[in-house]
Short mmCIF file of C-alpha atoms and ligand atoms in Angstrom, two decimals:
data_model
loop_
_atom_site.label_atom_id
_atom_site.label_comp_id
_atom_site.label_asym_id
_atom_site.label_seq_id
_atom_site.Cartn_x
_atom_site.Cartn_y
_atom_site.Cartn_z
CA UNK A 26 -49.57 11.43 3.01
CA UNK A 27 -49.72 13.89 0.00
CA UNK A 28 -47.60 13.63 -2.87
CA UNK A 29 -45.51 16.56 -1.37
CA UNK A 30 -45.11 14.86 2.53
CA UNK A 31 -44.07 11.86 0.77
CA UNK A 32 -41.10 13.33 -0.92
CA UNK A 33 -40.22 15.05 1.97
CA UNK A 34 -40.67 12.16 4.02
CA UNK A 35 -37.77 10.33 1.88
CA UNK A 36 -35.19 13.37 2.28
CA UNK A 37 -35.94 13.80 5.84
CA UNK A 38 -35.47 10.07 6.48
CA UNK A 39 -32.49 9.18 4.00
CA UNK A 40 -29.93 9.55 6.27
CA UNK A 41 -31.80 8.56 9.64
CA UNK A 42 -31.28 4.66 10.14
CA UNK A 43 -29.65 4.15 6.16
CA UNK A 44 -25.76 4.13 5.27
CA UNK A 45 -24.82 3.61 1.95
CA UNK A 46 -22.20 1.89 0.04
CA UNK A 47 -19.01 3.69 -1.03
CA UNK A 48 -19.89 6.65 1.48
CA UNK A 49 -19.34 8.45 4.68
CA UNK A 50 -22.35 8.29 6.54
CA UNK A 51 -21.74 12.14 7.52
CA UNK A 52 -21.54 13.44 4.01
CA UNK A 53 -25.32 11.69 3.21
CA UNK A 54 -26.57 14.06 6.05
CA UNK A 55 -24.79 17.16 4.97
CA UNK A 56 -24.88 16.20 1.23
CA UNK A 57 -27.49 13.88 0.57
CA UNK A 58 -27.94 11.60 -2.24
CA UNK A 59 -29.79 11.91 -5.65
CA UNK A 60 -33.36 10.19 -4.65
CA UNK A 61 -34.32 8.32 -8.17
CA UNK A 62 -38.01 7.49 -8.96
CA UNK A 63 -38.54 5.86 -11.65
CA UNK A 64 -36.01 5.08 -14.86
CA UNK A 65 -37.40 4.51 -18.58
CA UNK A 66 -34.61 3.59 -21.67
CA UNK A 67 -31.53 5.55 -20.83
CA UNK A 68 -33.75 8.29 -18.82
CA UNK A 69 -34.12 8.38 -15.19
CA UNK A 70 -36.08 10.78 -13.12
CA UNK A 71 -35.77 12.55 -9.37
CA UNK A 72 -38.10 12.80 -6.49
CA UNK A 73 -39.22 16.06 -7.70
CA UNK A 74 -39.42 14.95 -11.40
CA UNK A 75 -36.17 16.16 -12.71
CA UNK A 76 -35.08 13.81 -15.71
CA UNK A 77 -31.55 13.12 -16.44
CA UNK A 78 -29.77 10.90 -19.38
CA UNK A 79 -28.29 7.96 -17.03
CA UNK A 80 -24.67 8.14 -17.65
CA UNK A 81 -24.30 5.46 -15.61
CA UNK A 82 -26.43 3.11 -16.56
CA UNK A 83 -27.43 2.22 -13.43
CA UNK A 84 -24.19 1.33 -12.15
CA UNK A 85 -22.72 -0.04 -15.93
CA UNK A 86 -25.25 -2.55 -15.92
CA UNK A 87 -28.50 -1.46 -17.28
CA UNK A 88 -27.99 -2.30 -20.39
CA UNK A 89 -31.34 -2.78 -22.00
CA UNK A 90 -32.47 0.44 -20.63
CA UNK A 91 -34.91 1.11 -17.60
CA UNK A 92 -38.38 -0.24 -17.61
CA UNK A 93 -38.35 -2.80 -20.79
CA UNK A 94 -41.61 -4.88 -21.29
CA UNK A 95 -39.76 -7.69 -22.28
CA UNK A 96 -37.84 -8.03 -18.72
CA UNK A 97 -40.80 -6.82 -17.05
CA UNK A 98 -43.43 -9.18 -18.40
CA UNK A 99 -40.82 -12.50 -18.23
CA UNK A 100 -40.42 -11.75 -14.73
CA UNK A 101 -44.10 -11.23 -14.03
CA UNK A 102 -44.88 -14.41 -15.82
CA UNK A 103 -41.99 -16.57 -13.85
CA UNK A 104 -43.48 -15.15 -10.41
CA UNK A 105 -46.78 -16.46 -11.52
CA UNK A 106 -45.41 -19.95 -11.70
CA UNK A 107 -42.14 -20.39 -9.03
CA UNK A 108 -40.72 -16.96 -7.53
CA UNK A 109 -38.30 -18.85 -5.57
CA UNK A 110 -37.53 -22.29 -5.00
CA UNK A 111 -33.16 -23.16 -4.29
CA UNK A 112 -30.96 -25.16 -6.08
CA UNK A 113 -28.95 -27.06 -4.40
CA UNK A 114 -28.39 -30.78 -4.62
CA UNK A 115 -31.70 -32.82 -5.91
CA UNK A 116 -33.72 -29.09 -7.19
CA UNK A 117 -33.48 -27.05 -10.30
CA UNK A 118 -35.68 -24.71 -11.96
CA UNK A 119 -36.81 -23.90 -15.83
CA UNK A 120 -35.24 -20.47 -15.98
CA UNK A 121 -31.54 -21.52 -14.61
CA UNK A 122 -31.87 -24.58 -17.09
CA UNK A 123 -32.50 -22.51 -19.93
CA UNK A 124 -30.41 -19.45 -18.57
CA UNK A 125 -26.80 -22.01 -18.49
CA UNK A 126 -27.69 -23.46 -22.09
CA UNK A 127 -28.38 -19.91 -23.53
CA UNK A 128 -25.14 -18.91 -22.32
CA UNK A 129 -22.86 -21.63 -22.67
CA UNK A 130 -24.08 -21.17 -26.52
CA UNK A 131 -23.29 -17.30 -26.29
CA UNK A 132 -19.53 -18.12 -24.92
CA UNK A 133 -19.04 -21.61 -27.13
CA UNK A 134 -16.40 -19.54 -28.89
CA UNK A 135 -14.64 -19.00 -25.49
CA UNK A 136 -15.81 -22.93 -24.89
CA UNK A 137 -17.12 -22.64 -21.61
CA UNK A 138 -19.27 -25.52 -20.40
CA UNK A 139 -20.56 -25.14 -17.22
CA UNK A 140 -21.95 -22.62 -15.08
CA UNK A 141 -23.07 -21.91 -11.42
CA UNK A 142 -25.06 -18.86 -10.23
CA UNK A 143 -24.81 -16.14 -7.59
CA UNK A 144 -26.32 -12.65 -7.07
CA UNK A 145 -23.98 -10.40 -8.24
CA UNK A 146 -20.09 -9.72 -9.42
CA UNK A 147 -18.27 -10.39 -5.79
CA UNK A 148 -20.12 -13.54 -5.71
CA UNK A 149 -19.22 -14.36 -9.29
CA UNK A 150 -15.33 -13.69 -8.20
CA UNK A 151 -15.47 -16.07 -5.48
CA UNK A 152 -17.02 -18.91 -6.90
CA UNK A 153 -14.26 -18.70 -9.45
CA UNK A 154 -11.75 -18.50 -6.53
CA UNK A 155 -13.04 -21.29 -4.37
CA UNK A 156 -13.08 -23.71 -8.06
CA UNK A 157 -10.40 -22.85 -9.70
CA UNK A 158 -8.50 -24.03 -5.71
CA UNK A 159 -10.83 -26.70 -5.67
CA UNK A 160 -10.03 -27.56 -9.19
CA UNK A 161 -6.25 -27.69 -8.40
CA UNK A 162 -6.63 -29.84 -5.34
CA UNK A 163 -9.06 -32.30 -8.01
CA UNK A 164 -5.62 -32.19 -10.15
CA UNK A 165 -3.68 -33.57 -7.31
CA UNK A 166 -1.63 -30.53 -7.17
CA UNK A 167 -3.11 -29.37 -4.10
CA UNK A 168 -0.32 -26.53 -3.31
CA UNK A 169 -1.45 -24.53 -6.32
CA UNK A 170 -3.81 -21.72 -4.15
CA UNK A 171 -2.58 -18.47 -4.85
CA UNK A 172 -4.34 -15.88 -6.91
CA UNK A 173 -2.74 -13.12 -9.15
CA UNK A 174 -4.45 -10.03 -10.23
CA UNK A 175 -3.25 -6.23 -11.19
CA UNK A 176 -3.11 -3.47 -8.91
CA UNK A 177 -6.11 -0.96 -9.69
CA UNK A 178 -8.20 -3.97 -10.72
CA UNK A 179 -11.73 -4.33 -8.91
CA UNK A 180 -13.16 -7.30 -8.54
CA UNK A 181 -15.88 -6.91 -5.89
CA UNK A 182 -15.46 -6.34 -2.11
CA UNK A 183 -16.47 -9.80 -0.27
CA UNK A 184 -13.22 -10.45 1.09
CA UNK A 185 -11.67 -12.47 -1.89
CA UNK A 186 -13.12 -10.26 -4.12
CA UNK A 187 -11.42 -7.16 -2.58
CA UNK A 188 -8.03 -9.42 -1.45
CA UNK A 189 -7.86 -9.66 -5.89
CA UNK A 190 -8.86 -5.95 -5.93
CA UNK A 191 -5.80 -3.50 -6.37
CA UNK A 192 -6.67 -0.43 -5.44
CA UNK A 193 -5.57 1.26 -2.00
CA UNK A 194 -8.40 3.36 -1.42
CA UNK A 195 -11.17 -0.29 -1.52
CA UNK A 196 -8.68 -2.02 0.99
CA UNK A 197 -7.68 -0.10 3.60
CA UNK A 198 -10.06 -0.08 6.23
CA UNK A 199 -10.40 -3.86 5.97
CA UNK A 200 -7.23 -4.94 5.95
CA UNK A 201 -5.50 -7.68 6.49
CA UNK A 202 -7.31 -9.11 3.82
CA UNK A 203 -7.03 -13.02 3.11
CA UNK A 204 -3.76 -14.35 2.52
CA UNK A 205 -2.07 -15.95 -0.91
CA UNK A 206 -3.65 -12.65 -2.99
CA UNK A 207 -0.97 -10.82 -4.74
CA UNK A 208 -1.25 -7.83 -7.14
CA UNK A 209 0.93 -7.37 -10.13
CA UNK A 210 1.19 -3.98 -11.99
CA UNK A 211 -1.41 -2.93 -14.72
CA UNK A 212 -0.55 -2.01 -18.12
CA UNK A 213 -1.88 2.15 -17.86
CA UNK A 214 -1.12 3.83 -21.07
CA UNK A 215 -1.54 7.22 -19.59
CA UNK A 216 0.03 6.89 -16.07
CA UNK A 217 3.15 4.22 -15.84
CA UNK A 218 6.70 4.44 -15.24
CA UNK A 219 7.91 3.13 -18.53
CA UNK A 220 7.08 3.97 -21.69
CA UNK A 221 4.35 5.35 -24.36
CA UNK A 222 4.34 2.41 -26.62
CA UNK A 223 1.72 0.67 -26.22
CA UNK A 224 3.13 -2.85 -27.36
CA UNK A 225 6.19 -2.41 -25.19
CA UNK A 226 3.99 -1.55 -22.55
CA UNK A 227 1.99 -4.66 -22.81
CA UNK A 228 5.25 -6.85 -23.50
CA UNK A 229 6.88 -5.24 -19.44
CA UNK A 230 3.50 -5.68 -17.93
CA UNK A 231 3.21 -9.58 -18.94
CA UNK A 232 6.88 -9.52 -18.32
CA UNK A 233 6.12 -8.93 -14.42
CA UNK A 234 3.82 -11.57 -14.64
CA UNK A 235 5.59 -14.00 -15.68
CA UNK A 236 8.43 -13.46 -13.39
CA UNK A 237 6.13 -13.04 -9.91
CA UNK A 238 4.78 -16.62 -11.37
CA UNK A 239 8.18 -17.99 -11.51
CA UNK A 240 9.29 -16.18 -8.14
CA UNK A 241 6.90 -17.46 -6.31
CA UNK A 242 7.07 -20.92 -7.65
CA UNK A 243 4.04 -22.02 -10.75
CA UNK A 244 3.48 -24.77 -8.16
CA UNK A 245 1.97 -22.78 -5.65
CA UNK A 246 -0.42 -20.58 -7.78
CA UNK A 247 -4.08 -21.56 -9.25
CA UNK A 248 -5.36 -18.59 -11.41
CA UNK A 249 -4.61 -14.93 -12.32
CA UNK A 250 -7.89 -12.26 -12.84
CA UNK A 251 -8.06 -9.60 -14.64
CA UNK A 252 -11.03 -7.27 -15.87
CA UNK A 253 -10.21 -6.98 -20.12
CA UNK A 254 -10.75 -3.24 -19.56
CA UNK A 255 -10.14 -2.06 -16.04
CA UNK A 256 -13.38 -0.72 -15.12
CA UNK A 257 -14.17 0.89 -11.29
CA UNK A 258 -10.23 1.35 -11.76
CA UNK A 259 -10.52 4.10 -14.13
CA UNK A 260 -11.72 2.60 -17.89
CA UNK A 261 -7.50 1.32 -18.55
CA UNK A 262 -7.95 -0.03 -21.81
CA UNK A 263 -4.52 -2.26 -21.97
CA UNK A 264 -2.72 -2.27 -24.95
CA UNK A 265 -4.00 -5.19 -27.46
CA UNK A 266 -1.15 -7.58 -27.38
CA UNK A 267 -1.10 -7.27 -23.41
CA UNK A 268 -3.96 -10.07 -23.02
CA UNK A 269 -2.58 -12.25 -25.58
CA UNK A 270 0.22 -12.22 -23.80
CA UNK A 271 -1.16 -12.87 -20.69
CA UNK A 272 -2.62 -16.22 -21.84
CA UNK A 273 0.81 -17.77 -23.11
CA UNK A 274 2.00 -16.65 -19.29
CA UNK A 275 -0.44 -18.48 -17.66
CA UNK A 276 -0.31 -21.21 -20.42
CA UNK A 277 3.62 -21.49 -19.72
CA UNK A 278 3.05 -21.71 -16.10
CA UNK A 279 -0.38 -24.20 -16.26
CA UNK A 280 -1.68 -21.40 -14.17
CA UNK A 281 -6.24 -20.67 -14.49
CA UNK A 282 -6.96 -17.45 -16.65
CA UNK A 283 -10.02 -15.99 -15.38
CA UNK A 284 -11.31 -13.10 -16.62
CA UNK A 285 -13.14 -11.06 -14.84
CA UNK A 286 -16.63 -9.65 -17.63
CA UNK A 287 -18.89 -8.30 -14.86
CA UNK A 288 -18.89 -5.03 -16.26
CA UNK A 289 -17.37 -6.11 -20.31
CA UNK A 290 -19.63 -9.39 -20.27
CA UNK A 291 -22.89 -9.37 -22.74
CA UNK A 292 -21.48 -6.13 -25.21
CA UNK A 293 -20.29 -3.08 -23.15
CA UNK A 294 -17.16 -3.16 -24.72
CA UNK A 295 -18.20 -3.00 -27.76
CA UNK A 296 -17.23 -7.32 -28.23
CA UNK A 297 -19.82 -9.39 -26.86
CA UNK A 298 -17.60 -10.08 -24.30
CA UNK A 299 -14.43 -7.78 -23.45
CA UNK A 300 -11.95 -11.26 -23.82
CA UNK A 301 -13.41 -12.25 -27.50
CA UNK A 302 -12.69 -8.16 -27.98
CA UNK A 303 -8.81 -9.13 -27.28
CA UNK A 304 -9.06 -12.14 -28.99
CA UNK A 305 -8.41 -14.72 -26.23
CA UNK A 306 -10.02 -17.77 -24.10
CA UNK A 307 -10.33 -17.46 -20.73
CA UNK A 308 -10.37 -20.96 -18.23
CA UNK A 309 -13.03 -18.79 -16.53
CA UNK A 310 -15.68 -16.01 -17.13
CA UNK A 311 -16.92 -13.76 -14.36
CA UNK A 312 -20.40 -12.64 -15.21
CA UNK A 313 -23.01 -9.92 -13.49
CA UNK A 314 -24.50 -6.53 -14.42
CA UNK A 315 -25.33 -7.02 -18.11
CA UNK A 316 -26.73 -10.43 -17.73
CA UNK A 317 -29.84 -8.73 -16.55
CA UNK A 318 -29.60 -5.49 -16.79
CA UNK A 319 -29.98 -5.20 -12.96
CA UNK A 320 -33.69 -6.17 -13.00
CA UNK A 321 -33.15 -8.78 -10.55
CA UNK A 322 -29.83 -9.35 -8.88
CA UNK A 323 -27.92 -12.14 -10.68
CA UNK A 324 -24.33 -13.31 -11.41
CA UNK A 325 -22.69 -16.31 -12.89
CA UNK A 326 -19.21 -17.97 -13.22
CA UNK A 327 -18.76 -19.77 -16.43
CA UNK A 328 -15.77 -22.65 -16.72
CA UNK A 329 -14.52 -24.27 -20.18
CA UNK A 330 -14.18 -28.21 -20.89
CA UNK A 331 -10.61 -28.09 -19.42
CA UNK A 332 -11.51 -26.87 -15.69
CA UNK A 333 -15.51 -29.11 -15.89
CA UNK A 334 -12.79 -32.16 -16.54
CA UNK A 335 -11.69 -32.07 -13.22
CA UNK A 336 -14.80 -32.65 -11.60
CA UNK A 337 -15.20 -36.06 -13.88
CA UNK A 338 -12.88 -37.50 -11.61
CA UNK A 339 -13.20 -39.95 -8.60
CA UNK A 340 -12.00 -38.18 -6.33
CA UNK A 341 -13.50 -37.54 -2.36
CA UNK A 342 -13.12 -33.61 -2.59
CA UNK A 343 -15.30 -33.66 -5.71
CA UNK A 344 -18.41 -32.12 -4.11
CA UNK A 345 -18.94 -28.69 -4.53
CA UNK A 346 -19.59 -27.60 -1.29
CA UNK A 347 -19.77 -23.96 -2.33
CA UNK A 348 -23.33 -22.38 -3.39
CA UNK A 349 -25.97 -19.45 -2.24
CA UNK A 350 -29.33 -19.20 -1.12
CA UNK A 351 -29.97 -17.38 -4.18
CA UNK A 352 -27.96 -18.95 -6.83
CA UNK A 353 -30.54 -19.68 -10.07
CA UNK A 354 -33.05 -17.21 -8.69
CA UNK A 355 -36.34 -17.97 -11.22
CA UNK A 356 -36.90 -13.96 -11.15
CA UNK A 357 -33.52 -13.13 -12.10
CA UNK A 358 -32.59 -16.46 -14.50
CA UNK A 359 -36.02 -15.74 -16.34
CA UNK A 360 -35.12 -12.03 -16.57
CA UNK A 361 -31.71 -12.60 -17.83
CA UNK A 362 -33.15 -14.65 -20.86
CA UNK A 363 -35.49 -12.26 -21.69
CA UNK A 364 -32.58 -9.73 -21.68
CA UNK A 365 -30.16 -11.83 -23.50
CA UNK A 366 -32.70 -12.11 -26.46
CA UNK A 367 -32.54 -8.20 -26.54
CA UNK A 368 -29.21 -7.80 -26.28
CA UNK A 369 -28.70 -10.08 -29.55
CA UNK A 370 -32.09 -9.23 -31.40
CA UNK A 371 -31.48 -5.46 -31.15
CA UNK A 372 -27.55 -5.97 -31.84
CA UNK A 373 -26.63 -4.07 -29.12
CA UNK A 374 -23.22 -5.08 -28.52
CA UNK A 375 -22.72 -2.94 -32.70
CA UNK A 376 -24.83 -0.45 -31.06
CA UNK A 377 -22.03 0.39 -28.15
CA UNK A 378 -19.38 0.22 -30.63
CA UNK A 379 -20.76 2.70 -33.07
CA UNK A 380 -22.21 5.29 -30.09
CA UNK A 381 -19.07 4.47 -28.26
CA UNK A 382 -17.09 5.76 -31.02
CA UNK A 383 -18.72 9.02 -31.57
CA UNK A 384 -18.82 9.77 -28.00
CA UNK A 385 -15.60 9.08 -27.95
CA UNK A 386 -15.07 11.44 -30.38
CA UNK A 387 -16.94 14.29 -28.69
CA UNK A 388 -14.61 13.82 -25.58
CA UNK A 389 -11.79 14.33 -28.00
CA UNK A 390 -13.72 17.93 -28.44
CA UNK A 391 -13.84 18.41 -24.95
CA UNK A 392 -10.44 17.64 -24.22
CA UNK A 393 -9.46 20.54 -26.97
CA UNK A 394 -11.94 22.88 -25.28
CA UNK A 395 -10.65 22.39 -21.34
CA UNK A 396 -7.02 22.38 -20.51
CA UNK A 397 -8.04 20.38 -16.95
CA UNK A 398 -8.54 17.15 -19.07
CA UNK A 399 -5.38 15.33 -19.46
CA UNK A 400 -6.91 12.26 -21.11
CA UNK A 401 -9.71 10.83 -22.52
CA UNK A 402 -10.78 6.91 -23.61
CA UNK A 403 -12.79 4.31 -24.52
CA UNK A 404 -13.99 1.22 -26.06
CA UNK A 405 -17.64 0.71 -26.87
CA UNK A 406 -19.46 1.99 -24.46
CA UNK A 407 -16.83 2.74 -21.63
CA UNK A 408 -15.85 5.62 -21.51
CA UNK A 409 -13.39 8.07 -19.18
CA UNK A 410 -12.17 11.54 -18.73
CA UNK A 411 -9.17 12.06 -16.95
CA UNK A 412 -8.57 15.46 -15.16
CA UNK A 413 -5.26 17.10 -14.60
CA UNK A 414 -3.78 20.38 -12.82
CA UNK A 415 -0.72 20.01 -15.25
CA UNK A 416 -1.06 18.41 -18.45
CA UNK A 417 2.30 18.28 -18.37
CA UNK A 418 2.95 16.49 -14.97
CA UNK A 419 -0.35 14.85 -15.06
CA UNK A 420 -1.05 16.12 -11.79
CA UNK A 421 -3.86 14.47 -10.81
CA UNK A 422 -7.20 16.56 -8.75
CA UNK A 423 -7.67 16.18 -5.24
CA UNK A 424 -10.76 13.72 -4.64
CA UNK A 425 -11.45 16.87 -2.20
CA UNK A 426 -10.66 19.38 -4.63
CA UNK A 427 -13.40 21.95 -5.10
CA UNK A 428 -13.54 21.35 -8.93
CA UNK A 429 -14.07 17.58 -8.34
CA UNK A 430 -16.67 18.15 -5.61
CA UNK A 431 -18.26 20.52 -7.81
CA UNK A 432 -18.67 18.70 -10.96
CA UNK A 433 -21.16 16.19 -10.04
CA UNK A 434 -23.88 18.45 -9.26
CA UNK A 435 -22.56 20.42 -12.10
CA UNK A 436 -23.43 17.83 -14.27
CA UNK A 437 -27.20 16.83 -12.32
CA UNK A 438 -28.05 20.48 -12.66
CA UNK A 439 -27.72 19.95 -16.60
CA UNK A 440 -29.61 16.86 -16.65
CA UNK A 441 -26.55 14.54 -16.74
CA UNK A 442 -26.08 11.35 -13.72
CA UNK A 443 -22.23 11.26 -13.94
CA UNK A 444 -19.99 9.17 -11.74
CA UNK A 445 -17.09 11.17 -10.74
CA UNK A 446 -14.32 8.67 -9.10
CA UNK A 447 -11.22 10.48 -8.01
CA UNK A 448 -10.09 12.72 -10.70
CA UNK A 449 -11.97 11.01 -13.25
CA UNK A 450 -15.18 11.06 -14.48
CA UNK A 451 -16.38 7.50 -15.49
CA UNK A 452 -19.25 7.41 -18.30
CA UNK A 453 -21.17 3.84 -19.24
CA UNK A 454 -24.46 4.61 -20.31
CA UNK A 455 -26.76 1.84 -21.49
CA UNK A 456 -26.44 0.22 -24.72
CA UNK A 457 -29.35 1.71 -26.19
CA UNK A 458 -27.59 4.94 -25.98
CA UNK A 459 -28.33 7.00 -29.54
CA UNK A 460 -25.59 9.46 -31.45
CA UNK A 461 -28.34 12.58 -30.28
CA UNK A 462 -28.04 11.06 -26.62
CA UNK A 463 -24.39 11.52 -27.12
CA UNK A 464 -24.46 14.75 -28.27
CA UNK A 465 -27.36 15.79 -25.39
CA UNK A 466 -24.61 14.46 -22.97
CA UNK A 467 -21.73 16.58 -24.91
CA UNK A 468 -23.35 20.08 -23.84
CA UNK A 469 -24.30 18.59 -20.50
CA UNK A 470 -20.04 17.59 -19.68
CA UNK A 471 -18.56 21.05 -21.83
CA UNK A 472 -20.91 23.14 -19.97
CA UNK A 473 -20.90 21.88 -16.16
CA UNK A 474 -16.81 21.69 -16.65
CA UNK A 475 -16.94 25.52 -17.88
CA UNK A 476 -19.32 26.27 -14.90
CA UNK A 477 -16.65 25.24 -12.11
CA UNK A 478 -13.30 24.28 -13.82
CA UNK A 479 -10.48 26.50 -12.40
CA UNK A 480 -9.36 29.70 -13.88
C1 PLP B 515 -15.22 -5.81 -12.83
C2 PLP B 515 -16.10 -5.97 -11.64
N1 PLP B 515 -16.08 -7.13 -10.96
C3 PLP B 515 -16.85 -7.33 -9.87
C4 PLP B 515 -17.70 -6.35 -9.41
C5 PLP B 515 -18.53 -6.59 -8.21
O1 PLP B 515 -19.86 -6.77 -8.54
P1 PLP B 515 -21.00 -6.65 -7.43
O2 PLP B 515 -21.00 -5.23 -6.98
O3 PLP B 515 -22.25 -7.05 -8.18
O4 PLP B 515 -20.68 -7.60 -6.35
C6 PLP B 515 -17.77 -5.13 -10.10
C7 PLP B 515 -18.68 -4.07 -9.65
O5 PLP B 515 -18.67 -2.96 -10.13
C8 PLP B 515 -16.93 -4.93 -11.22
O6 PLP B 515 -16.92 -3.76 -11.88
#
């Protein structure tokens, strides 16, 4: 095949045998997908060599930027010694060793202590489900099982994962999901029912915490989850005393904080991780996407002193009988140590809170120059626009609405990979992202929104 037959070869055979996540296997036939080549820093490039500035990053997770040596060689040199051996009882490897000290050190002001591994963000979820139960039944208190979490939270789609996850849209066509998962209502400073200040906000939001907790009865619930900035849900930064809070509920109640750092974990956020940005220790950390960068797949649940304490006892339920083919994969431990180093070596988590901050700004330039945004936001390096028929109503866009539809390709034909989500338009680029990126990105967003905006 010739350079040419190849490429058509993959748009002729993309939507043949292949669905893809998050899509209606109709719409890849009549609108087919983006086909990416090859990725280098914060650039990636099309099947026909088109290069765009990955908005995305990856999918919020590339953090290091595409094609790094560093990753690239440590993985090379793992695969010349173990590619793959398991973990379970009685085996271990070098790079999951070295992997759970590196970052029980990076979250010893959180104090976590222990760790186990998975492949990804769902599997981080439920290992932190299936514990913190298990840890409860360790405790004697056996009928603590339920598991709190906000509406509009995502927490992965495995079927605990999307039972914590809050949004309609995820659920759906898979419900019933599993029972004892209940959703509370998220502190949104642009779209809720009661009030503009922020502190107030935060102070209702706990509020309904606390009571469902003492509805339902503190005896009968394990943990609440949370993401510290809701990501897939829309980048809702909560108000900064609504976290704080959140911890004396759960304190008040003995019930497990876990907080859910797939997407905040490792410097996003602009904190090295989005609960340290709040100021607050979780029981449990949720780790995925930044931990690698996405070179291999790899996630991780991280527990403090007080949940590990549980498994010190005699007790015949003590077994974790809970684990993954996959879990400490040498490719993806050995990668995410290499990555770690950059992450702190190059400072990166300063890096997405100074970018972050002037591309925040910039949106504030858009939003003066296009009466269809009603909002924009951010923190570090996640970042939103929020588009409205009415800024005054805060009508939201149709998913369906031509001027939704239209602004992804919009963007592509200006060199920009966007992810539009609804009515919003979600930006996480990696960390490595510059201020001229920024502004590159600026004249990509003000002109595809001029192109097909209404009126
Ligand atoms: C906050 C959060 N938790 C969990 C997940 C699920 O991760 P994965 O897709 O790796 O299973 C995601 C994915 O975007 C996420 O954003």
């Amino acid at each position: 095949m010739d350079d040419q037959a190849a490429v058509n070869f993959l748009k002729e055979n993309n939507a043949r045998h292949y669905w893809h996540p998050m899509a209606d296997p109709k719409a890849s036939e009549t609108d087919p997908p983006l086909i990416l080549t090859k990725g280098d820093g914060f650039q990636v490039w099309d099947v026909d060599g088109k290069p765009y500035l990955d908005l995305m990053g990856g999918l919020w997770n590339v953090n290091v930027g595409h094609n790094r040596t560093e990753v690239k060689d440590a993985i090379i040199a793992q695969m010349d010694q173990l590619s793959y051996h398991n973990t379970f009882a009685g085996l271990a490897n070098a790079p999951s060793i070295e992997l759970s000290v590196k970052l029980t050190d990076m979250m010893a002001p959180e104090g976590m202590d222990k760790v186990m591994f998975g492949s990804g963000g769902s599997d981080a979820n439920e290992t932190a489900f299936k514990l913190a139960r298990q840890y409860w039944k360790l405790m004697d208190q056996a009928e603590k099982v339920k598991v709190f979490s906000l509406k509009n939270g995502y927490h992965g789609m495995q079927f605990g994962a999307l039972s914590a996850s809050g949004g309609i849209v995820w659920r759906r066509a898979y419900e019933p999901l599993m029972p004892g998962f209940f959703q509370i209502d998220n502190p949104d400073p642009y779209r809720n029912p009661w009030t503009d200040d922020g502190q107030e906000l935060g102070r209702i939001c706990a509020g309904i915490l606390d009571r469902e907790i003492q509805h339902q009865g503190p005896g009968t619930v394990a943990a609440f989850i949370a993401e510290p900035i809701q990501g897939a849900g829309g980048m809702i930064i909560p108000p900064d005393n609504f976290w704080p809070l959140v911890r004396e509920v759960c304190d008040k109640h003995d019930v497990l904080l876990i907080a859910d750092e797939v997407v905040t974990g490792f410097g996003r956020s602009g904190a090295l991780f989005g609960s340290r940005g709040w100021g607050v220790k979780p029981d449990i950390m949720c780790l995925a996407k930044g931990i690698n960068s996405g070179y291999v797949p790899l996630g991780a649940t991280a527990f403090n002193a007080r949940v590990a304490a549980a498994w010190e006892r005699d007790h015949p339920l003590a077994t974790i009988m809970h684990g993954y083919t996959y879990a400490g994969h040498p490719l993806a431990c050995a990668a995410a140590v290499a990555n770690l180093d950059i992450v702190i070596s190059e400072n990166l988590t300063a890096n997405a809170g100074l970018v972050g901050a002037h591309f925040l700004g910039r949106l504030e330039e858009l939003k003066d120059r296009h009466q269809v945004i009603g909002d924009v936001r951010g923190k570090g390096l996640m970042l939103a626009i929020e588009f409205v028929k009415d800024r005054t109503t805060k009508e939201p866009f149709a998913p369906n609405d031509p001027f939704i539809k239209a602004l992804g390709p919009a963007c592509l034909e200006r060199g920009a990979l966007v992810r539009v989500q609804g009515h919003r338009m979600v930006l996480s680029p990696p960390l490595i992202f510059t201020n001229e990126a920024v502004d590159e990105a600026f004249e990509a967003l003000d002109g595809a929104i001029a192109a097909v905006a209404p009126n």
